[in-house]
Coordinates of C-alpha atoms in Angstrom, one line a residue:
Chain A
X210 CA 38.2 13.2 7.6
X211 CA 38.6 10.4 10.1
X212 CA 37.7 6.7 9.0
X213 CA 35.2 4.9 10.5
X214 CA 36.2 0.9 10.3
X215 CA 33.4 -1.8 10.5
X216 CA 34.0 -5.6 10.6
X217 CA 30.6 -6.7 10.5
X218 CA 29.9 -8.1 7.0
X219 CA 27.8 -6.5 4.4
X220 CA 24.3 -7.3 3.7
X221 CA 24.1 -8.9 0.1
X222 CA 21.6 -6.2 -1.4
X223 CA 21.4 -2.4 -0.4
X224 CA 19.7 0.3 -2.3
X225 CA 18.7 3.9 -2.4
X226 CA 16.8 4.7 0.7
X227 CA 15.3 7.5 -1.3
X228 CA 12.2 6.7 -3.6
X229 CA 14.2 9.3 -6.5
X230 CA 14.3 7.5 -9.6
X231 CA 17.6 6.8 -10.7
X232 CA 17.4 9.0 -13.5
X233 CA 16.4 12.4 -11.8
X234 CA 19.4 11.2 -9.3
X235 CA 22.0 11.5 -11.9
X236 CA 20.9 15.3 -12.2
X237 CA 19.5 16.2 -8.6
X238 CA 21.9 14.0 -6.9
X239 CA 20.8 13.2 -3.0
X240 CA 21.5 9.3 -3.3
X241 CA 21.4 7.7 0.0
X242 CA 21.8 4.1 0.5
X243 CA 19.8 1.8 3.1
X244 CA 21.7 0.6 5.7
X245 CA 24.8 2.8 4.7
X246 CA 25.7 5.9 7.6
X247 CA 26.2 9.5 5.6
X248 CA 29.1 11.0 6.9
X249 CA 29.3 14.8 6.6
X250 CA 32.0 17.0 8.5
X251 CA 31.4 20.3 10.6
X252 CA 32.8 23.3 8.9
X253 CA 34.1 26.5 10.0
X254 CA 36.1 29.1 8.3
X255 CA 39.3 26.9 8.7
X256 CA 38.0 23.8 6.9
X257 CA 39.6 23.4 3.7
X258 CA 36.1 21.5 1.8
X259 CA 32.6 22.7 2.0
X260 CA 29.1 20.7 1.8
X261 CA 30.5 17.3 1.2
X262 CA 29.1 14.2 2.7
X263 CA 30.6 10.5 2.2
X264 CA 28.6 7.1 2.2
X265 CA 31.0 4.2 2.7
X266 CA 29.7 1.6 0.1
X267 CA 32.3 -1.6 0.2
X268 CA 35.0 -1.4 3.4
X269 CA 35.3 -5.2 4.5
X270 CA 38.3 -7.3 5.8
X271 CA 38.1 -9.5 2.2
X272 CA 38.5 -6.0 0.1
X273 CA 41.9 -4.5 -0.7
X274 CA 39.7 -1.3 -1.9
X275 CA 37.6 0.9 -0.3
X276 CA 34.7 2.4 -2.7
X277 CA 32.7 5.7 -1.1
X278 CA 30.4 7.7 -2.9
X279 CA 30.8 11.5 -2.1
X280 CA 28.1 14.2 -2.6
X281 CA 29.0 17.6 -2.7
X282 CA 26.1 20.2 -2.4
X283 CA 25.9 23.4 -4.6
X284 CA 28.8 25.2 -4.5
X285 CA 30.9 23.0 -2.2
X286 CA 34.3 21.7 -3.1
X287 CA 36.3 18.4 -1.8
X288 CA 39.8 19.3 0.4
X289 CA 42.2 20.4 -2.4
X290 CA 45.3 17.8 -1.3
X291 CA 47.8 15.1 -2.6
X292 CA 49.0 12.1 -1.1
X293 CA 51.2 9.1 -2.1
X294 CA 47.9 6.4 -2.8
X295 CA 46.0 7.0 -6.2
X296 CA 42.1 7.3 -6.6
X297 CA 39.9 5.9 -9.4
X298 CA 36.5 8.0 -9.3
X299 CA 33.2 7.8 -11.4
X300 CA 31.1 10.7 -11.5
X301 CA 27.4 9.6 -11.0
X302 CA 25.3 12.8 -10.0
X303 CA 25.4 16.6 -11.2
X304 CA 27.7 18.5 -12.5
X305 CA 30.6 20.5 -11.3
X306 CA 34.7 20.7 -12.6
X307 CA 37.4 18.4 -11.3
X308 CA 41.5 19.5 -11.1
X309 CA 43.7 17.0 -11.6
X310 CA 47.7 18.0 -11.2
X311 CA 47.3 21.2 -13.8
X312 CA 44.0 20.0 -15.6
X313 CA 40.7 21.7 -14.7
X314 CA 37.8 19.4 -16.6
X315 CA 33.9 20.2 -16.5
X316 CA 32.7 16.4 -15.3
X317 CA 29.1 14.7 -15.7
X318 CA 28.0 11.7 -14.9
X319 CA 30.1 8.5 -15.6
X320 CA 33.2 10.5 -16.3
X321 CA 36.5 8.8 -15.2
X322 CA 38.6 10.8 -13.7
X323 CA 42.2 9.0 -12.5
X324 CA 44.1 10.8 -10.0
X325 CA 47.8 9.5 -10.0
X326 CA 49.7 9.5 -6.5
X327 CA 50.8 12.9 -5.4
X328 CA 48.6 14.6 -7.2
X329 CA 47.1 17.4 -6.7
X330 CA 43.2 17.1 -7.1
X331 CA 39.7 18.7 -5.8
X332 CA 36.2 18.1 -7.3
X333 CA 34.0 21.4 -7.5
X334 CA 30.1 21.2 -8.3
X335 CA 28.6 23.9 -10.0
X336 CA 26.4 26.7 -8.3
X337 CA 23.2 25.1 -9.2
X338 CA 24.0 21.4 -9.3
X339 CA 25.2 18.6 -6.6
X340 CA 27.9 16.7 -8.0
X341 CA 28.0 13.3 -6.8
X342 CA 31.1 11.0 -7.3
X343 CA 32.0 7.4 -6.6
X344 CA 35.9 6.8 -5.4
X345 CA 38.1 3.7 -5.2
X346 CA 40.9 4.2 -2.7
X347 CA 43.5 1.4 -1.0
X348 CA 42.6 0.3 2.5
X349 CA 46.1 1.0 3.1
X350 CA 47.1 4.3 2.8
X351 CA 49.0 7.3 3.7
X352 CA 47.1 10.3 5.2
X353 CA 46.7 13.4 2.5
X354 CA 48.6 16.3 2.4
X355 CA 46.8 19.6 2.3
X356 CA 49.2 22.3 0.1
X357 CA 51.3 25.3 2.2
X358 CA 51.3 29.0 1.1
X359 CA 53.7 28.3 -1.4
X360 CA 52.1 25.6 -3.0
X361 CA 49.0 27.0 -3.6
X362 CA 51.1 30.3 -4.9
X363 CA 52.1 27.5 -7.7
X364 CA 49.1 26.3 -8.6
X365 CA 47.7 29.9 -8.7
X366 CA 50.1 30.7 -11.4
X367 CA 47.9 28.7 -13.7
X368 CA 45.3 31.3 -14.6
X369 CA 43.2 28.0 -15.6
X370 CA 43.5 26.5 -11.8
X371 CA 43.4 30.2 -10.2
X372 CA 39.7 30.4 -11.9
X373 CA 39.0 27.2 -10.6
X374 CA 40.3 27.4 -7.2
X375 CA 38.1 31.0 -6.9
X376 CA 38.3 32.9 -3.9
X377 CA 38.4 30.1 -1.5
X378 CA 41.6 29.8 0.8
X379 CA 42.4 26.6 -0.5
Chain B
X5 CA 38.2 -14.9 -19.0
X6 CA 42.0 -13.8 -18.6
X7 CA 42.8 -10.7 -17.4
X8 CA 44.7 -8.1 -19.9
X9 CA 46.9 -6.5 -17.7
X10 CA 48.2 -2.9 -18.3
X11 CA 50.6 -1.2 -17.1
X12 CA 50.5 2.6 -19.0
X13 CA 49.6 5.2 -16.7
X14 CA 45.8 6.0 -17.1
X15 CA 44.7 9.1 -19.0
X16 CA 43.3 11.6 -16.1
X17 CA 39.7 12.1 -18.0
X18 CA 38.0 9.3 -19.7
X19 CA 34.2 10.0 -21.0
X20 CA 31.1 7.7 -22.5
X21 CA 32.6 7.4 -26.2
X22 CA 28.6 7.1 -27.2
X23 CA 26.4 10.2 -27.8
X24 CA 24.1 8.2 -24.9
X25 CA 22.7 10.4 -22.7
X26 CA 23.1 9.4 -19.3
X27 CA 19.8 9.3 -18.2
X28 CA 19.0 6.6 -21.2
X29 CA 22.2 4.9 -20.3
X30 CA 20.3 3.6 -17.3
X31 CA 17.6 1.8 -19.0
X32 CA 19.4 1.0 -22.5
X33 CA 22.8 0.2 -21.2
X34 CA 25.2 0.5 -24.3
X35 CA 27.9 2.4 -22.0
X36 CA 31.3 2.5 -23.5
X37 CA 33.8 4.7 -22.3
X38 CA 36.8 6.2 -24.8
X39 CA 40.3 4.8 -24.2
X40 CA 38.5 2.1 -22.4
X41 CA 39.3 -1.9 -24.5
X42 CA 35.6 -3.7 -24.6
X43 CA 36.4 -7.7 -24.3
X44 CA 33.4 -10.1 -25.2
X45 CA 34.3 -13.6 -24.9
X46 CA 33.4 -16.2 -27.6
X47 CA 30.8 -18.3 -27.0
X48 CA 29.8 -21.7 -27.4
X49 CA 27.9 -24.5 -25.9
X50 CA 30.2 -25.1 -23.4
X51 CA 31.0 -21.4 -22.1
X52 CA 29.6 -21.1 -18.7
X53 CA 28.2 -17.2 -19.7
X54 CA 26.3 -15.7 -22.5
X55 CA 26.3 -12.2 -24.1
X56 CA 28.5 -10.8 -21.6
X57 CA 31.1 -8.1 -22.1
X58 CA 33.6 -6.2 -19.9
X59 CA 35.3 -2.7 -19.8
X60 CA 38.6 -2.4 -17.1
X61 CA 37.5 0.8 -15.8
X62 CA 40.9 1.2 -13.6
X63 CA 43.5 -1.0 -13.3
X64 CA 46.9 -0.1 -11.9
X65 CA 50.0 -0.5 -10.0
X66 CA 48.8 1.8 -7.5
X67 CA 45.8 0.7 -6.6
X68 CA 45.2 -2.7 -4.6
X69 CA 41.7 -2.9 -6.6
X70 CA 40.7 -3.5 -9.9
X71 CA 37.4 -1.5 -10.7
X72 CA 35.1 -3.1 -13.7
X73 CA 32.5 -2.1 -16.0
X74 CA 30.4 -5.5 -17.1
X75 CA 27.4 -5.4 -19.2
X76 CA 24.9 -8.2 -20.4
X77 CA 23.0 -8.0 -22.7
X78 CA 19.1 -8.8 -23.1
X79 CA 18.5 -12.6 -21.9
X80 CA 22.2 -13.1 -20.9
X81 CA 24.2 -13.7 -17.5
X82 CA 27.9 -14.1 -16.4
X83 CA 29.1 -16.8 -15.2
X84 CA 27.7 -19.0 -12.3
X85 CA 30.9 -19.7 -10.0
X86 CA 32.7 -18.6 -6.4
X87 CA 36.2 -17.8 -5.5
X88 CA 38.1 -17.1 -2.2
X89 CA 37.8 -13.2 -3.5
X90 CA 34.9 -10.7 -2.7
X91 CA 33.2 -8.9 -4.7
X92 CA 31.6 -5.2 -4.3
X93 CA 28.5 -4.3 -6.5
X94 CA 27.0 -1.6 -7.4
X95 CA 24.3 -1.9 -10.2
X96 CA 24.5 0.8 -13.2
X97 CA 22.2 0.1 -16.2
X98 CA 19.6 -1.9 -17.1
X99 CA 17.1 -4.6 -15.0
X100 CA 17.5 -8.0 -14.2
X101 CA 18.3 -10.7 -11.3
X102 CA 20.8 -11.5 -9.0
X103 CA 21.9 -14.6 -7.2
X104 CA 24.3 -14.4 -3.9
X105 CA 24.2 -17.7 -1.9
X106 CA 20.7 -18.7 -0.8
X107 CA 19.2 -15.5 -2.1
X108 CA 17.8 -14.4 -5.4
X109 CA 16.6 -10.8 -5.8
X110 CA 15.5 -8.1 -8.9
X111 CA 18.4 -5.9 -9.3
X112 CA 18.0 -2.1 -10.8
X113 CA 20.0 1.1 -11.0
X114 CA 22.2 1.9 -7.9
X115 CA 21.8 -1.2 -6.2
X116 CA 24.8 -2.6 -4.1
X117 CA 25.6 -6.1 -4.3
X118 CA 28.2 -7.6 -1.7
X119 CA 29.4 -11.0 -2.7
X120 CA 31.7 -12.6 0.1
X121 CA 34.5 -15.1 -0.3
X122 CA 33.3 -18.4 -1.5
X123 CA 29.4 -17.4 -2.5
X124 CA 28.0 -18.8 -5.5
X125 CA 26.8 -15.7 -7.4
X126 CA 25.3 -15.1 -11.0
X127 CA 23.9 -12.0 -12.9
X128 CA 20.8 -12.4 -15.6
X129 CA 19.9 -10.2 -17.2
X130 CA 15.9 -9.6 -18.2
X131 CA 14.9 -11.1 -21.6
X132 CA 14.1 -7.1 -22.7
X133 CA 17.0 -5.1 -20.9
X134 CA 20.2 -5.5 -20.4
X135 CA 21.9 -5.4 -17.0
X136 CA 24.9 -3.5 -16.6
X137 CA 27.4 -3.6 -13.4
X138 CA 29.9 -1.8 -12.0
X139 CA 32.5 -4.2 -9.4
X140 CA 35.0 -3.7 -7.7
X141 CA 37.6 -6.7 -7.1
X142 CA 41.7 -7.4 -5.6
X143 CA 44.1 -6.8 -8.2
X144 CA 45.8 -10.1 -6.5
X145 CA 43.2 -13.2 -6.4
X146 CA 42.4 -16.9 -6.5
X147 CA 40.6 -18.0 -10.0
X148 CA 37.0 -18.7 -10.2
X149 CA 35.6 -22.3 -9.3
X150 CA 32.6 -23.9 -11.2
X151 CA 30.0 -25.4 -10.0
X152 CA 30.1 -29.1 -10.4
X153 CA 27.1 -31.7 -10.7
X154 CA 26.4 -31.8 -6.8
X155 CA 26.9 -28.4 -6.9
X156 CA 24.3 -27.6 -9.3
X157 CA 21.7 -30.5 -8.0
X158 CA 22.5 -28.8 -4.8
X159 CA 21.5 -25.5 -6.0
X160 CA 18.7 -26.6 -7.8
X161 CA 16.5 -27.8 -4.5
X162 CA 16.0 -24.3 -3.5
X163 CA 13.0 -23.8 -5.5
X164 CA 13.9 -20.2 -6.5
X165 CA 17.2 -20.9 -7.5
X166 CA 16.0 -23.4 -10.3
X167 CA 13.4 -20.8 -11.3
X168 CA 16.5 -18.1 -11.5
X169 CA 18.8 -20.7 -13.4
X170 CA 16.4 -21.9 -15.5
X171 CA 17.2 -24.5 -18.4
X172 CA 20.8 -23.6 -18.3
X173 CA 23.4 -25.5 -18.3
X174 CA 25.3 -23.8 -15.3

């Protein structure tokens, strides 16, 4: 998931582009901000996330933090990886489970989840809810590493994170 | 308002410590999370803020931003002022007003608020909800500066930035 860097500053108010009231958002997710580009990825069978799309909310020369608000659709998942820089994350919209290094946690909206460096960590929504999250990340930061065979052999070994991770490859 | 620095690694999963539901959270406000310290700040006449209180949602070594929780209640606001340090906003509970610079503008749920180096900015509050905010700031930063009389007389000529400041002092 390449970066897209602007310089050009921020205007002081943005909101939902969307007429959903906030509150049916934190259930049905699909918040889109004005003036904000939705990123989403193409996908094949060799992709290791599904149905997510990222809105970069505050990425500016003055900020030492990046904040993004991921939405993934029914059923999709984040990449499972790890990587040196932390994340602080709020969920906002849906539902759907979260691993952190060997927890698995059902998350709803305005969890905290904090994901240490190195880490291993993937956010899962449910089959019949969006889950929407918002994720604080360093500007400067090492590129994430997606587990080998033998890795994911580990993790598997926790019947908790085997039931999470499902059938998918990764 | 001094910062409490920590230094204890954060718990992975943090949740609302109130039985709020979240939908309600976003008119009511009231949003506390477990594990999370709530500061409010003594008041007098003197304080530059009213009614405000403030939750350090993530705070760390690893991460180059600090991420906030600040909520104020019916008929308050924080603190008029501007720093060398941006803020990023986004809007969480409640209704009320926000000043950035020149402009003044009704704030609600999910609202983004960018605040650029050396900006006068203020939050109110409405007189019958309160106005909760999420923001996202450099762990390393210059402190605050207060508006003095010019400043304030300055202010004060835009017609809608006496109407938002009202009889207060700052």
């Amino acid at each position: 998931m390449a970066d897209t860097k602007t310089t050009t500053p921020l205007p002081a108010f943005r909101r939902l582009e969307t007429p959903t009231e906030a509150e049916a958002a934190l259930r049905q997710g699909g918040l889109r901000w004005g003036g904000v580009a939705e990123l989403s990825y193409k996908e094949d069978e060799t992709t290791p996330f599904r149905a997510v799309t990222r809105q970069v909310l505050f990425q500016s020369p003055e900020l030492a933090g990046e904040w993004r608000y991921f939405e993934v659709a029914p059923g999709g998942y984040s990449t499972l990886e790890r990587h040196e820089h932390a994340h602080g994350v709020m969920i906002l919209s849906g539902r759907g489970r979260a691993l952190v290094g060997d927890a698995v946690r059902a998350v709803a909206p305005f969890d905290l989840v904090a994901i240490p460096g190195w880490t291993w960590h993937q956010f899962r929504a449910d089959q019949d809810a969006p889950l929407g999250f918002l994720c604080l990340v360093n500007v400067i930061r090492d590129k994430p590493v997606l587990p080998d065979a033998a890795d994911l052999a580990n993790l598997r070994r926790n019947p908790e994170i085997a039931a999470f991770l499902g059938l998918s490859q990764q």
